[in-house]
Amino acid sequence: MYDELSYKLSTFYIAELIVGIKKKDIMSEKEVKNLEEIFEARIARDEKIEPKDWMPEKYRKTHIRQISQHAHSEIIGMLPEGNWITRAPSLRRKAALLAKVQDEAGHGLYLYSACETLGVSRDELYDQLHSGKAKYSSIFNYPTITWADIGAIGWLVDGAAIINQVPLCNTSFGPYARAMVRVCKEESFHQRQGYEIMLTLCRGTEEQKAMAQDALNRWWWPSLMMLGPTDAESVHTEQSMKWKLKRKSNDELRQQFIDQTVPQADILGLTIPDPDLKWNEETGHYDFGEIDWEEFWQVVKGHGPCNKERMSARVNAWNNGEWVRDAAMAYAEKKEANKLKEAI
Amino acid sequence: MSKNWPLWEIFVRSKNGLEHRHFGSLHAADAEMALENARDVYTRRNEGVSIWVVESKNITASNPAENGEMFEPAQNKVYRHPTFYDLPDEVKHM
């Protein structure tokens, strides 16, 4: 699948240039080790890595995996919310929700572009998503059954996403860091619009407040899981910390999310569905109950409430759009050919 | 077998008086579509007053592995900087 351009962007080609070897030769272990040391030192000095710089193969692969998962999550993340665009309760809410979903499409596109600079094609990335080889955030496999879910998603899911994403604005890979700066700038409106929906419901009728509480009950635990497995279970943490793909551990991020969200729930007058949740004077943090990791792994493995629905919606959208993409390409080629004819 | 849309690099001038700056890239069938998509992807919040699109394959880039040969010659030419020249203190602001 490698065309010439992506080959030229690939680390192997750059490595050839650095050590001046022929295509068929293989770098000695010592030479690779040397380059790796120089590379790690650059990151330690907070230098950014740009696409054409030499990088260890593992760095490239890890980044393709993480950035593409991130992009896929933005694209799949449009589906649960898209469900409510036609039924938003007012024009104001509808316009805001449309803008939010459009932002998510945009964020997916920034991230796919950043990922492509690592020498992988957009088509390969889509194939990985559509075949189930690549993952996306499992939170999007839960259904949005009431309007309050749109409020809860903005408040909790986007809230957790922001906590995850802000440290990535300083990550070592330049295109990823730049995409994240744009994403973070745009995302703060997402959380505020969600919280405002919750606030309006909580100040409304008894039924509306109950609807908000029900949404919080269903989204709370999946939001905590969204920040990833516990540190003890997280296999990539150490390497990711070194490459600044991660600045805080999953458990630290989760604690930060809980500490910031509990007072927000108090303002709404809602109860967080965790009987063990209480302020700990000593640590200065909230203690919280046990997370059902069995549920998390079930959803990751494809057994969540909406995994199949999400994937089929995505694959159908792609397949049904094929004739449009082909027609656009054919039209572009015809116009180009006409231009050439006129020139002759 | 369908053909993939080519990749375009997007440059945006955020306001008159400033240069166009590289914002990112996207796929589009032709230049016109690249412009329209660039508007939707990169200027949803009034980030620009002008957009350039260039098909990525038309860009020739220097190779970071050759940065030495490429950029080092400029490093030992301190006489290109004003601080290289000694002037008495009486000459203020020059």
Coordinates of C-alpha atoms in Angstrom, one line a residue:
Chain A
M1 CA 0.0 0.0 0.0
Y2 CA 3.1 2.2 0.3
D3 CA 3.2 4.7 -2.5
E4 CA 6.3 6.7 -3.2
L5 CA 5.3 9.7 -1.0
S6 CA 4.5 7.7 2.1
Y7 CA 7.7 5.8 1.5
K8 CA 9.7 9.0 1.5
L9 CA 8.0 10.0 4.7
S10 CA 8.8 6.7 6.3
T11 CA 11.5 6.4 8.9
F12 CA 13.3 3.6 7.0
Y13 CA 14.0 5.9 4.1
I14 CA 15.2 8.7 6.4
A15 CA 17.4 6.2 8.2
E16 CA 18.9 5.2 4.9
L17 CA 19.8 8.8 4.2
I18 CA 21.4 9.3 7.6
V19 CA 23.7 6.3 7.6
G20 CA 24.1 6.3 3.8
I21 CA 23.2 2.7 3.3
K22 CA 21.6 1.1 0.2
K23 CA 17.9 0.1 0.2
K24 CA 18.7 -3.6 0.6
D25 CA 21.2 -3.2 3.5
I26 CA 20.0 -3.4 7.0
M27 CA 21.2 -1.0 9.7
S28 CA 23.4 -2.6 12.3
E29 CA 21.9 -2.8 15.8
K30 CA 24.5 -0.4 17.0
E31 CA 23.6 2.2 14.4
V32 CA 19.9 2.0 15.3
K33 CA 20.8 2.2 19.0
N34 CA 22.8 5.3 18.4
L35 CA 20.0 7.0 16.5
E36 CA 17.5 6.0 19.2
E37 CA 19.7 7.6 21.9
I38 CA 19.9 10.9 20.0
F39 CA 16.1 10.7 19.5
E40 CA 15.3 10.1 23.1
A41 CA 17.6 12.9 24.1
R42 CA 15.7 15.3 21.8
I43 CA 12.4 14.4 23.4
A44 CA 13.9 14.8 26.9
R45 CA 15.0 18.3 25.9
D46 CA 11.3 19.0 24.9
E47 CA 12.2 19.2 21.3
K48 CA 9.3 18.4 18.9
I49 CA 9.5 15.6 16.5
E50 CA 8.3 16.4 12.9
P51 CA 7.1 13.8 10.4
K52 CA 10.3 13.6 8.3
D53 CA 12.6 13.3 11.2
W54 CA 14.1 9.9 12.0
M55 CA 12.1 8.1 14.6
P56 CA 12.1 4.6 16.1
E57 CA 9.7 2.3 14.4
K58 CA 7.9 1.7 17.7
Y59 CA 7.4 5.5 18.1
R60 CA 5.8 5.6 14.7
K61 CA 3.6 2.6 15.3
T62 CA 2.5 3.8 18.7
H63 CA 1.6 7.2 17.4
I64 CA -0.3 5.8 14.4
R65 CA -2.3 3.6 16.9
Q66 CA -3.1 6.4 19.4
I67 CA -3.8 9.2 16.9
S68 CA -6.0 7.0 14.7
Q69 CA -7.9 5.7 17.7
H70 CA -8.4 9.3 18.7
A71 CA -9.6 10.2 15.2
H72 CA -12.0 7.2 15.1
S73 CA -13.4 8.2 18.5
E74 CA -14.3 11.6 17.1
I75 CA -16.0 10.1 14.1
I76 CA -17.9 7.4 15.9
G77 CA -18.6 10.0 18.7
M78 CA -20.9 11.9 16.2
L79 CA -23.3 9.0 16.1
P80 CA -24.9 9.0 19.6
E81 CA -25.4 12.8 19.4
G82 CA -26.5 12.8 15.8
N83 CA -29.4 10.7 17.1
W84 CA -30.9 13.9 18.7
I85 CA -30.3 16.6 16.2
T86 CA -33.7 16.3 14.6
R87 CA -35.4 16.1 18.0
A88 CA -33.6 18.9 19.9
P89 CA -36.1 20.8 22.0
S90 CA -35.5 24.2 20.5
L91 CA -33.8 25.9 17.6
R92 CA -31.1 27.2 19.9
R93 CA -30.3 23.7 21.2
K94 CA -30.4 22.3 17.7
A95 CA -28.0 24.8 16.2
A96 CA -25.6 24.2 19.2
L97 CA -25.8 20.5 18.8
L98 CA -25.2 20.6 15.1
A99 CA -22.2 22.9 15.6
K100 CA -20.8 20.4 18.2
V101 CA -21.2 17.4 16.0
Q102 CA -19.7 19.3 13.1
D103 CA -16.7 20.2 15.4
E104 CA -16.3 16.5 16.1
A105 CA -16.1 15.7 12.3
G106 CA -13.5 18.5 12.1
H107 CA -11.5 17.1 15.0
G108 CA -11.5 13.7 13.4
L109 CA -10.2 15.2 10.2
Y110 CA -7.4 17.1 12.0
L111 CA -6.3 13.9 13.6
Y112 CA -6.5 11.7 10.5
S113 CA -4.3 14.3 8.7
A114 CA -1.8 14.3 11.6
C115 CA -1.8 10.5 11.5
E116 CA -1.2 10.4 7.7
T117 CA 2.0 12.4 8.1
L118 CA 3.4 9.2 9.7
G119 CA 3.2 7.4 6.3
V120 CA -0.2 5.6 6.7
S121 CA -2.9 6.3 4.2
R122 CA -6.4 7.5 5.0
D123 CA -7.8 4.4 3.3
E124 CA -5.7 2.1 5.5
L125 CA -7.0 4.0 8.6
Y126 CA -10.6 3.6 7.5
D127 CA -10.1 -0.1 6.7
Q128 CA -8.7 -0.6 10.2
L129 CA -11.8 1.1 11.7
H130 CA -14.3 -0.7 9.5
S131 CA -12.8 -4.1 9.9
G132 CA -12.8 -3.7 13.7
K133 CA -9.0 -3.9 13.9
A134 CA -8.7 -0.4 15.3
K135 CA -10.6 0.6 18.5
Y136 CA -12.4 3.8 19.4
S137 CA -13.4 5.1 22.8
S138 CA -15.9 2.5 24.2
I139 CA -18.0 5.3 25.8
F140 CA -19.7 5.7 22.4
N141 CA -21.1 2.2 22.6
Y142 CA -23.7 3.4 25.1
P143 CA -27.1 4.6 23.8
T144 CA -28.6 8.1 24.0
I145 CA -32.2 7.3 25.0
T146 CA -33.3 10.7 26.3
W147 CA -32.5 14.4 25.6
A148 CA -30.8 14.6 29.0
D149 CA -28.2 12.2 27.6
I150 CA -27.0 14.9 25.3
G151 CA -26.5 17.1 28.4
A152 CA -24.7 14.3 30.2
I153 CA -22.4 13.6 27.3
G154 CA -21.3 17.2 27.0
W155 CA -20.8 17.6 30.7
L156 CA -19.2 14.3 31.5
V157 CA -17.8 12.7 28.4
D158 CA -16.4 15.9 27.0
G159 CA -15.3 16.9 30.5
A160 CA -13.3 13.6 30.7
A161 CA -12.0 14.1 27.2
I162 CA -10.7 17.6 27.9
I163 CA -8.8 16.2 31.0
N164 CA -7.3 13.6 28.7
Q165 CA -6.5 16.0 25.9
V166 CA -5.1 19.2 27.5
P167 CA -1.8 17.5 28.4
L168 CA -1.5 16.3 24.8
C169 CA -1.1 19.8 23.5
N170 CA 2.5 19.4 24.7
T171 CA 3.1 16.0 23.3
S172 CA 6.4 15.3 21.5
F173 CA 5.0 14.7 18.0
G174 CA 4.4 18.1 16.3
P175 CA 1.4 17.4 14.1
Y176 CA -0.4 15.7 17.0
A177 CA 0.3 18.5 19.4
R178 CA -0.8 21.1 16.9
A179 CA -4.1 19.2 16.2
M180 CA -4.7 19.0 19.9
V181 CA -4.3 22.7 20.5
R182 CA -7.1 23.3 18.0
V183 CA -9.3 20.6 19.4
C184 CA -8.9 21.8 23.0
K185 CA -9.7 25.4 22.0
E186 CA -13.0 24.3 20.4
E187 CA -13.9 21.7 23.0
S188 CA -14.7 24.0 25.9
F189 CA -17.9 25.1 24.3
H190 CA -19.0 21.4 24.1
Q191 CA -18.8 20.9 27.8
R192 CA -20.5 24.2 28.6
Q193 CA -23.4 23.5 26.3
G194 CA -23.9 20.1 27.9
Y195 CA -23.8 21.5 31.4
E196 CA -26.3 24.2 30.4
I197 CA -28.7 21.5 29.2
M198 CA -28.4 19.7 32.6
L199 CA -28.9 23.0 34.4
T200 CA -32.0 23.8 32.5
L201 CA -33.5 20.4 33.1
C202 CA -32.6 20.5 36.8
R203 CA -34.3 23.9 37.2
G204 CA -37.4 22.6 35.3
T205 CA -40.2 20.2 36.3
E206 CA -39.8 17.2 38.6
E207 CA -39.9 15.0 35.5
Q208 CA -37.2 17.0 33.8
K209 CA -34.9 16.8 36.9
A210 CA -35.5 13.1 37.2
M211 CA -34.5 12.7 33.5
A212 CA -31.2 14.6 34.3
Q213 CA -30.6 12.3 37.3
D214 CA -31.3 9.2 35.2
A215 CA -28.8 10.4 32.6
L216 CA -26.1 11.0 35.3
N217 CA -26.8 7.5 36.7
R218 CA -26.1 5.9 33.4
W219 CA -23.2 8.0 32.2
W220 CA -21.2 8.4 35.4
W221 CA -19.4 5.0 35.5
P222 CA -18.7 4.8 31.8
S223 CA -17.2 8.3 32.0
L224 CA -14.8 7.1 34.8
M225 CA -13.9 4.1 32.7
M226 CA -13.2 6.4 29.7
L227 CA -10.0 7.5 31.4
G228 CA -8.6 4.1 30.9
P229 CA -7.6 1.0 32.9
T230 CA -6.0 1.4 36.3
D231 CA -2.3 2.2 36.4
A232 CA -1.6 -1.4 37.5
E233 CA -3.3 -2.7 34.4
S234 CA -2.1 -0.1 31.9
V235 CA 0.6 -1.6 29.8
H236 CA 1.8 1.3 27.7
T237 CA 2.0 4.0 30.4
E238 CA 5.8 4.0 31.0
Q239 CA 6.8 4.3 27.4
S240 CA 4.0 6.8 26.7
M241 CA 5.2 9.0 29.6
K242 CA 8.7 9.0 28.1
W243 CA 7.4 10.1 24.8
K244 CA 5.1 12.7 26.4
L245 CA 2.1 10.9 24.9
K246 CA 1.0 10.9 28.4
R247 CA 1.8 13.3 31.2
K248 CA -0.4 11.9 34.0
S249 CA -1.4 8.4 34.7
N250 CA -4.9 7.1 34.2
D251 CA -5.6 7.0 37.9
E252 CA -4.4 10.6 38.4
L253 CA -6.6 11.8 35.5
R254 CA -9.6 9.9 36.9
Q255 CA -9.1 11.5 40.3
Q256 CA -8.8 14.9 38.8
F257 CA -12.1 14.3 36.9
I258 CA -13.9 13.2 40.0
D259 CA -12.6 16.1 42.1
Q260 CA -13.7 18.6 39.5
T261 CA -17.1 17.0 38.7
V262 CA -18.5 16.4 42.1
P263 CA -19.0 20.1 43.0
Q264 CA -20.6 20.6 39.6
A265 CA -23.1 17.9 40.4
D266 CA -23.8 19.7 43.7
I267 CA -24.7 22.9 41.8
L268 CA -27.1 20.9 39.7
G269 CA -28.6 19.3 42.8
L270 CA -28.0 15.9 41.4
T271 CA -26.6 12.8 43.3
I272 CA -23.6 10.9 41.9
P273 CA -24.6 7.2 41.8
D274 CA -21.8 6.1 44.1
P275 CA -22.6 5.4 47.8
D276 CA -18.9 5.2 48.6
L277 CA -18.2 8.7 47.3
K278 CA -17.0 11.0 50.0
W279 CA -14.5 13.8 50.6
N280 CA -11.3 12.8 52.2
E281 CA -9.9 15.6 54.4
E282 CA -6.5 13.9 54.7
T283 CA -5.8 13.4 51.0
G284 CA -7.7 16.4 49.8
H285 CA -9.5 14.3 47.2
Y286 CA -12.7 12.4 46.9
D287 CA -12.7 8.7 47.7
F288 CA -14.8 6.7 45.4
G289 CA -16.3 3.2 44.9
E290 CA -15.0 0.3 42.9
I291 CA -15.3 0.5 39.1
D292 CA -16.8 -2.5 37.3
W293 CA -13.9 -3.3 35.0
E294 CA -15.6 -6.4 33.8
E295 CA -18.2 -4.2 32.1
F296 CA -15.4 -2.0 30.6
W297 CA -13.6 -5.0 29.0
Q298 CA -16.9 -6.5 27.8
V299 CA -17.6 -3.2 25.9
V300 CA -14.1 -3.0 24.6
K301 CA -14.4 -6.5 23.2
G302 CA -17.5 -5.6 21.3
H303 CA -20.3 -6.6 23.7
G304 CA -21.5 -3.2 24.7
P305 CA -25.1 -2.1 24.1
C306 CA -24.4 -0.4 20.7
N307 CA -21.1 -1.7 19.3
K308 CA -22.8 -3.4 16.3
E309 CA -25.2 -0.4 15.7
R310 CA -22.3 2.1 15.7
M311 CA -20.1 0.0 13.3
S312 CA -22.9 -0.7 10.9
A313 CA -23.9 3.0 10.8
R314 CA -20.3 3.9 10.1
V315 CA -19.7 1.3 7.5
N316 CA -23.0 2.0 5.7
A317 CA -22.3 5.7 5.6
W318 CA -18.9 4.9 4.0
N319 CA -20.2 2.4 1.5
N320 CA -23.3 4.4 0.5
G321 CA -21.1 7.4 -0.1
E322 CA -18.8 5.6 -2.5
W323 CA -20.7 6.6 -5.7
V324 CA -20.5 10.3 -4.6
R325 CA -16.8 10.1 -4.0
D326 CA -16.3 8.4 -7.4
A327 CA -18.5 10.9 -9.2
A328 CA -16.6 13.8 -7.7
M329 CA -13.3 12.2 -8.8
A330 CA -14.6 11.5 -12.3
Y331 CA -15.9 15.1 -12.6
A332 CA -12.5 16.5 -11.4
E333 CA -10.7 14.4 -14.0
K334 CA -13.0 15.4 -16.8
K335 CA -12.6 19.1 -16.0
E336 CA -8.8 18.6 -15.9
A337 CA -8.9 16.8 -19.3
N338 CA -11.0 19.6 -20.8
K339 CA -8.6 22.2 -19.6
L340 CA -5.8 20.4 -21.3
K341 CA -7.7 20.1 -24.5
E342 CA -8.4 23.8 -24.6
A343 CA -4.8 24.5 -24.0
I344 CA -3.9 22.5 -27.1
Chain B
M1 CA -12.0 0.1 -7.9
S2 CA -12.5 3.6 -6.8
K3 CA -9.8 6.2 -6.8
N4 CA -8.8 8.0 -3.6
W5 CA -9.2 11.8 -3.4
P6 CA -5.7 13.4 -3.4
L7 CA -4.3 15.2 -0.4
W8 CA -4.2 19.0 -0.2
E9 CA -2.2 21.3 2.1
I10 CA -4.2 24.2 3.5
F11 CA -2.8 27.7 4.1
V12 CA -4.9 30.4 5.8
R13 CA -4.5 34.1 6.2
S14 CA -6.1 34.9 9.5
K15 CA -6.4 38.6 8.8
N16 CA -5.2 41.2 6.3
G17 CA -1.7 42.2 7.1
L18 CA -0.6 38.7 8.1
E19 CA 0.9 36.0 5.9
H20 CA -0.8 32.8 5.0
R21 CA 0.1 30.1 7.5
H22 CA 0.0 26.3 7.1
F23 CA -3.1 25.0 9.0
G24 CA -3.2 21.4 8.0
S25 CA -4.3 19.1 5.2
L26 CA -7.4 17.4 3.8
H27 CA -8.6 15.2 1.0
A28 CA -10.6 16.6 -1.9
A29 CA -11.4 15.6 -5.5
D30 CA -10.2 19.0 -6.9
A31 CA -9.0 22.4 -5.9
E32 CA -12.4 23.9 -5.7
M33 CA -13.6 21.2 -3.4
A34 CA -10.4 21.6 -1.3
L35 CA -11.2 25.2 -0.8
E36 CA -14.8 24.5 0.2
N37 CA -13.7 21.7 2.6
A38 CA -10.9 23.9 4.0
R39 CA -13.5 26.6 4.9
D40 CA -15.6 24.0 6.8
V41 CA -12.7 22.2 8.4
Y42 CA -10.3 25.1 9.3
T43 CA -12.3 28.3 9.5
R44 CA -15.5 27.4 11.4
R45 CA -14.8 30.3 13.9
N46 CA -13.7 33.1 11.7
E47 CA -10.1 32.0 11.7
G48 CA -9.4 33.3 8.2
V49 CA -10.0 35.9 5.5
S50 CA -8.2 34.0 2.7
I51 CA -7.4 30.4 1.9
W52 CA -4.7 28.8 -0.3
V53 CA -4.8 25.1 -1.3
V54 CA -1.9 23.3 -2.8
E55 CA -1.9 19.6 -3.8
S56 CA 0.6 18.0 -1.4
K57 CA 2.5 16.2 -4.2
N58 CA 3.5 19.6 -5.5
I59 CA 5.4 20.5 -2.4
T60 CA 9.2 19.9 -2.4
A61 CA 10.5 19.7 1.1
S62 CA 14.1 19.8 2.4
N63 CA 15.3 16.7 4.2
P64 CA 15.9 17.0 7.9
A65 CA 18.6 14.4 7.7
E66 CA 20.6 16.9 5.6
N67 CA 20.0 19.8 7.9
G68 CA 23.7 20.1 8.5
E69 CA 24.8 20.8 4.9
M70 CA 21.6 22.8 4.4
F71 CA 21.7 25.2 7.3
E72 CA 25.1 25.2 8.9
P73 CA 26.7 27.6 6.5
A74 CA 24.6 30.3 8.1
Q75 CA 25.8 29.6 11.6
N76 CA 29.4 30.9 11.3
K77 CA 28.4 34.2 9.7
V78 CA 28.1 36.3 12.8
Y79 CA 28.9 39.4 10.8
R80 CA 25.3 39.3 9.5
H81 CA 24.1 40.4 12.9
P82 CA 24.2 43.9 14.2
T83 CA 25.9 42.9 17.5
F84 CA 29.0 41.9 15.6
Y85 CA 30.0 45.5 15.1
D86 CA 31.6 47.5 18.0
L87 CA 30.5 51.1 18.3
P88 CA 31.2 53.5 21.1
D89 CA 28.5 54.0 23.8
E90 CA 28.0 57.6 22.7
V91 CA 26.3 56.4 19.6
K92 CA 22.9 55.6 21.0
H93 CA 20.4 53.6 19.1
M94 CA 21.9 52.4 15.8

